[in-house]
């Protein structure tokens, strides 16, 4: 090998090594933790990202020398990704977290926050919805700061109602709110129509929801998944059977919800927007999308129907958690950022973005006003918060959720795999995921 | 020191980076994983993990979900190996005598360069039963044929339901096999390389002796292709058994668990049911199963696979 070739080879090797390892070396050599950015993970679409970018910029302006490195991830796969990072000891300093997976990680990974040490934080927390604070507590310890949340209600597409009215030759009014499960089922049947008369349904009354969105219907039937202590499985008996039967009947008996094959590839939002279904269950995060369509100002949002118990929605909260396994400097800076997000200025931005209800109750009015005032869909979500119930979240939530979804789904499955509501409930109660996690009453 | 000894010493140094990488990236995690599989680690608190010995492995014997997942993987893998290699062999035979062989080989191999996730999602849309182009084409074709036949008095000649593909328990796995045909270019290259190394003199001799095309393929070409076939069968089988992306992305409730493959079950055990140690035991069991299959296949292959045809005519 000539000297020139040898030199070229060495230069190339050095260049390659620098390209591969420069960041790592720079990170390791940077011992000054005070100037190193802390990592902040969150999910959302591009508009959420833009909102967080503004919030981070404002925080950095208020706290010079406390840079934040944004790590924007898609919601699907967010929790496993964060879990993998935490398990590998490489978790971000601050992370947005849903209340559903929260209890599983809280003890070991999230910093305990003592509001008694900070009067301003205590004041902000006192202004929060009680369920928001409770969602981020384990054993009475606060391990996350609530950010915003959402409940779910029934969205009604007025164009689909008009089509059904034209088809039947009579008025079909949008529901007003105080209605029963029977009225809901009747309306869904009226809205299910074969417009062109070819024998196939062109418009369905309702989109069969995933089980967490169906949970308010289960509650309306008087059934519950867990008892108050959240240790005993209670989704058994006639009320639970009626709830499962109602779910199955919508599809199998009344045919008011599309089969998976009929809406293959479409989620409830797409099916609703395209007019394929007249009603669907979703949350305030759907409003900004609808407001960019010609349905703006015309669609209606109504509460869940009443059954054995009054219809009540379920509420879910997102919060910011501080990684307990990062340096004290990073923890302190992460906590400062989390507190900043709970201030009125930032909470007002969430209210104006209309994607979620701010954790601070004093900003609910701002949320309603930004959404169009007292008769708007935003007002319906704000009203529903008064009676909203928390989900039966435990550290077994993820497994439980999959099990409930699978067994509830088996009541509308095609072919031999379909189970009766009673069999599905029994199979669910005997599912190893449920039997391992919860106590049960046995005959 | 003798010359061969020097060469051997040098060889060790050349192989060393790979050996070190293998030991660090595979050996250490494997040993660590085996140790963790004998604990009850939940993926969160390693300091609270207790020693459970072989309990996780014995629990596998009664785990009907895992057995079902293994069966699903096996059913898919066998169908996938057969279909993909059949297509790959046919493509290789076509390409071997093509005028622009390199060009065609590149074309058929190109799908391997595309992102897996993106192509699975595109395929899922193509096979969407209600809005996908495949079913629309099928519907148009059936409509046209029925229209043509109706003009000569045959009404509703073809009256079939269009396939639901990924939205039915019976169609999900075949749909996935169909999607995998897209990747037949990889094994095709192996077949093509083997075909190009076959000894043409043997085939010419057989032709002179009056052997027909089929006879020549089964008696002359196929025996020379067997080493490549064994390699392809093993690699495609192992890859099929480890298939994760597609079932993860394309599973839905309509399939009644048809795409609940072993890898997906392991993932869910770890990250949804939070039983990391048990998931490790499942992974180790899957690895052991694949190792036994591969070693068994290699031993069996020794009986009928020959690796040297160079002296075929000289003997």
XYZ file of C-alpha atoms in Angstrom, chain A residues 136 188 273 295 302 350 369 409-410:
9
model
C -51.716 11.020 39.328
C -79.733 4.257 15.600
C -66.794 12.524 8.618
C -69.835 20.345 9.694
C -74.873 14.771 23.380
C -54.788 24.241 26.041
C -65.802 30.337 25.122
C -65.619 -8.047 20.694
C -66.326 -11.792 20.652
